Coordinates of C-alpha atoms in Angstrom, one line a residue:
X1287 CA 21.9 18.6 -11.1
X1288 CA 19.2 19.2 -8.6
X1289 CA 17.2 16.2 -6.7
X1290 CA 13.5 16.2 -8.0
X1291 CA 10.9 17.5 -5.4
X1292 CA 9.1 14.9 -3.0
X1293 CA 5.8 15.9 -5.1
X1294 CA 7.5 14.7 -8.3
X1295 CA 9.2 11.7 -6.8
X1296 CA 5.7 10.9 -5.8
X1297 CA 4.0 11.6 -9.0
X1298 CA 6.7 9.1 -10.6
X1299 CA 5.6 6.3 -8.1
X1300 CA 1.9 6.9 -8.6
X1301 CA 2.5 6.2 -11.7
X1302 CA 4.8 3.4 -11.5
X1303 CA 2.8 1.2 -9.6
X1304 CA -0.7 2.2 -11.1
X1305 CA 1.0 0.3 -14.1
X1306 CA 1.9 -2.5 -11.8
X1307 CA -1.6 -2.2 -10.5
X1308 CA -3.4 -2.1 -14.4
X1309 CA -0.9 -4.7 -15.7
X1310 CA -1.2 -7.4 -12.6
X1311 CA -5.1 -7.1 -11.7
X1312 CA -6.5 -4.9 -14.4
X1313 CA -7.2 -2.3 -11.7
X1314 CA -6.7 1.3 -11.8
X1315 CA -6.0 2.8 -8.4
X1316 CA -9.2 5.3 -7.2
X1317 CA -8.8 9.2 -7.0
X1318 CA -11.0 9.3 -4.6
X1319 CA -10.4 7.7 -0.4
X1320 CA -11.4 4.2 0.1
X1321 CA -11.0 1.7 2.6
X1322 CA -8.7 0.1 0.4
X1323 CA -5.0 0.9 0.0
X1324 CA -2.2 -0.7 -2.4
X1325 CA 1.3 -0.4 -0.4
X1326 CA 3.0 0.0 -3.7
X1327 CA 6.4 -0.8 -1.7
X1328 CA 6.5 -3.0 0.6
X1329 CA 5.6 -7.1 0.4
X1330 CA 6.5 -10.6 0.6
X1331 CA 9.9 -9.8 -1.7
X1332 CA 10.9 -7.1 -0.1
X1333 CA 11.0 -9.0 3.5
X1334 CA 8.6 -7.1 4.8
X1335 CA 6.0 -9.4 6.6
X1336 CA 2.1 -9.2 8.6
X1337 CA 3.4 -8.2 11.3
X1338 CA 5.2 -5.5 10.1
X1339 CA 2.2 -3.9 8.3
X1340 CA -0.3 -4.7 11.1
X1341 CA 2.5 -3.0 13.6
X1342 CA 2.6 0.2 11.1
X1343 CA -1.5 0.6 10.2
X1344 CA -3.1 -0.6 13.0
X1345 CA -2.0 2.9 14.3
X1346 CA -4.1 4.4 12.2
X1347 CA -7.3 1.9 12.6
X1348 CA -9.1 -1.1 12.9
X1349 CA -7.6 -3.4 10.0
X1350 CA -10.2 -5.7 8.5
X1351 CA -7.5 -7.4 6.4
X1352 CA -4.1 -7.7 5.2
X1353 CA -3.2 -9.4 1.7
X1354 CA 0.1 -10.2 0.7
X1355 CA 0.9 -11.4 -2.3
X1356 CA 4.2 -14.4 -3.0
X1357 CA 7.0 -13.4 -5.1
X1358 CA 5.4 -9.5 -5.5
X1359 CA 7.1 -6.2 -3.3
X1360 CA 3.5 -4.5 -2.6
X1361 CA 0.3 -6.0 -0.5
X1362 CA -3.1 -4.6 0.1
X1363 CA -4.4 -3.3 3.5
X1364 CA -7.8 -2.9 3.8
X1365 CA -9.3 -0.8 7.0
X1366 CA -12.3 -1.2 8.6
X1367 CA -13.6 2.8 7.6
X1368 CA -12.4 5.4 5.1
X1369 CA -11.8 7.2 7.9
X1370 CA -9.2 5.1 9.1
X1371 CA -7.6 4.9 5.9
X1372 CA -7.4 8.0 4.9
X1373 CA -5.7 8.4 8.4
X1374 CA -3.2 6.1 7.6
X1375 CA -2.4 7.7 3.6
X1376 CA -2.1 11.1 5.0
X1377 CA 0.3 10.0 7.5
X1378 CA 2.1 7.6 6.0
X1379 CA 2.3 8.1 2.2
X1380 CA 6.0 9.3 1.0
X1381 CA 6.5 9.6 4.8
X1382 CA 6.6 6.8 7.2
X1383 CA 9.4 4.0 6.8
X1384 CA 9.0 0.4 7.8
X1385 CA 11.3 -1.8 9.7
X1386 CA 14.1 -3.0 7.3
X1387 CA 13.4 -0.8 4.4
X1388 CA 15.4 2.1 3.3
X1389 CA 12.7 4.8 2.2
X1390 CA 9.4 5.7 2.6
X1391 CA 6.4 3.6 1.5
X1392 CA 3.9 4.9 -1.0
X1393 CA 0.2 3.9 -0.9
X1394 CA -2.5 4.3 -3.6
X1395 CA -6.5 3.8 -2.7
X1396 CA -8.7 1.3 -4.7
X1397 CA -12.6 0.7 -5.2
X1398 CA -11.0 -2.7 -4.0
X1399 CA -8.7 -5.5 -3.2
X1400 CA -8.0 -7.9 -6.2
X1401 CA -8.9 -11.5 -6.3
X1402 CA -5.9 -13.3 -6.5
X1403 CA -5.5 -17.4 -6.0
X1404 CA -2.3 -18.5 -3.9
X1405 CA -1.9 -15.1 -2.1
X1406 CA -1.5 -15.2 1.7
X1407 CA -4.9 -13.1 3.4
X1408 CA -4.6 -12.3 6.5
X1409 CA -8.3 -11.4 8.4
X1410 CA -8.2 -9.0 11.4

């Protein structure tokens, strides 16, 4: 049996976590780039910490804000232009690989970040 192609893999986990995105916030990711991205992948359960994603994105930009969210394995970047963070999804999505994580992270743009109480926000 043959492995599925990266663009299917990555159709599977658009899909994926736009149903963790609907069900959880009532959000659906945008088709469209935004300043806003949903790391589907990679958060607070999954070890990965700020630093980690402000290590990772800030290559791509000036961050205006990281949100990470307890007990959930995907936080919310959100970049100072669309510019910046369309930077970052073209080079990163299904691609780059964080410190302590096995695969690549995949990303998703929103109109914006949820509101969520108890969530750690970091400003930049």
């Amino acid at each position: 049996m043959s492995r599925p192609s990266s663009d299917t893999k990555m159709n599977r986990k658009r899909a994926k976590y736009s149903s963790i995105l609907q069900k959880l916030y009532g959000m659906s990711p945008c088709s469209v780039a935004s300043e806003n991205l949903m790391i589907c992948n990679a958060g607070l359960s999954l070890g990965v910490n700020r630093e980690d994603l402000l290590q990772t994105f800030s290559l791509f930009g000036k961050i205006q804000s990281v949100q990470m969210v307890s007990k959930q394995s995907h936080s919310f970047v959100k970049f100072l232009t669309v510019e910046n963070a369309r930077a970052c999804f073209e080079g990163c999505n299904g691609k780059m690989v964080l410190p302590n994580m096995k695969g690549p992270i995949y990303l998703l743009y929103l109109e914006s970040t949820p509101k969520i109480v108890n969530d750690e926000i970091f400003k930049c």
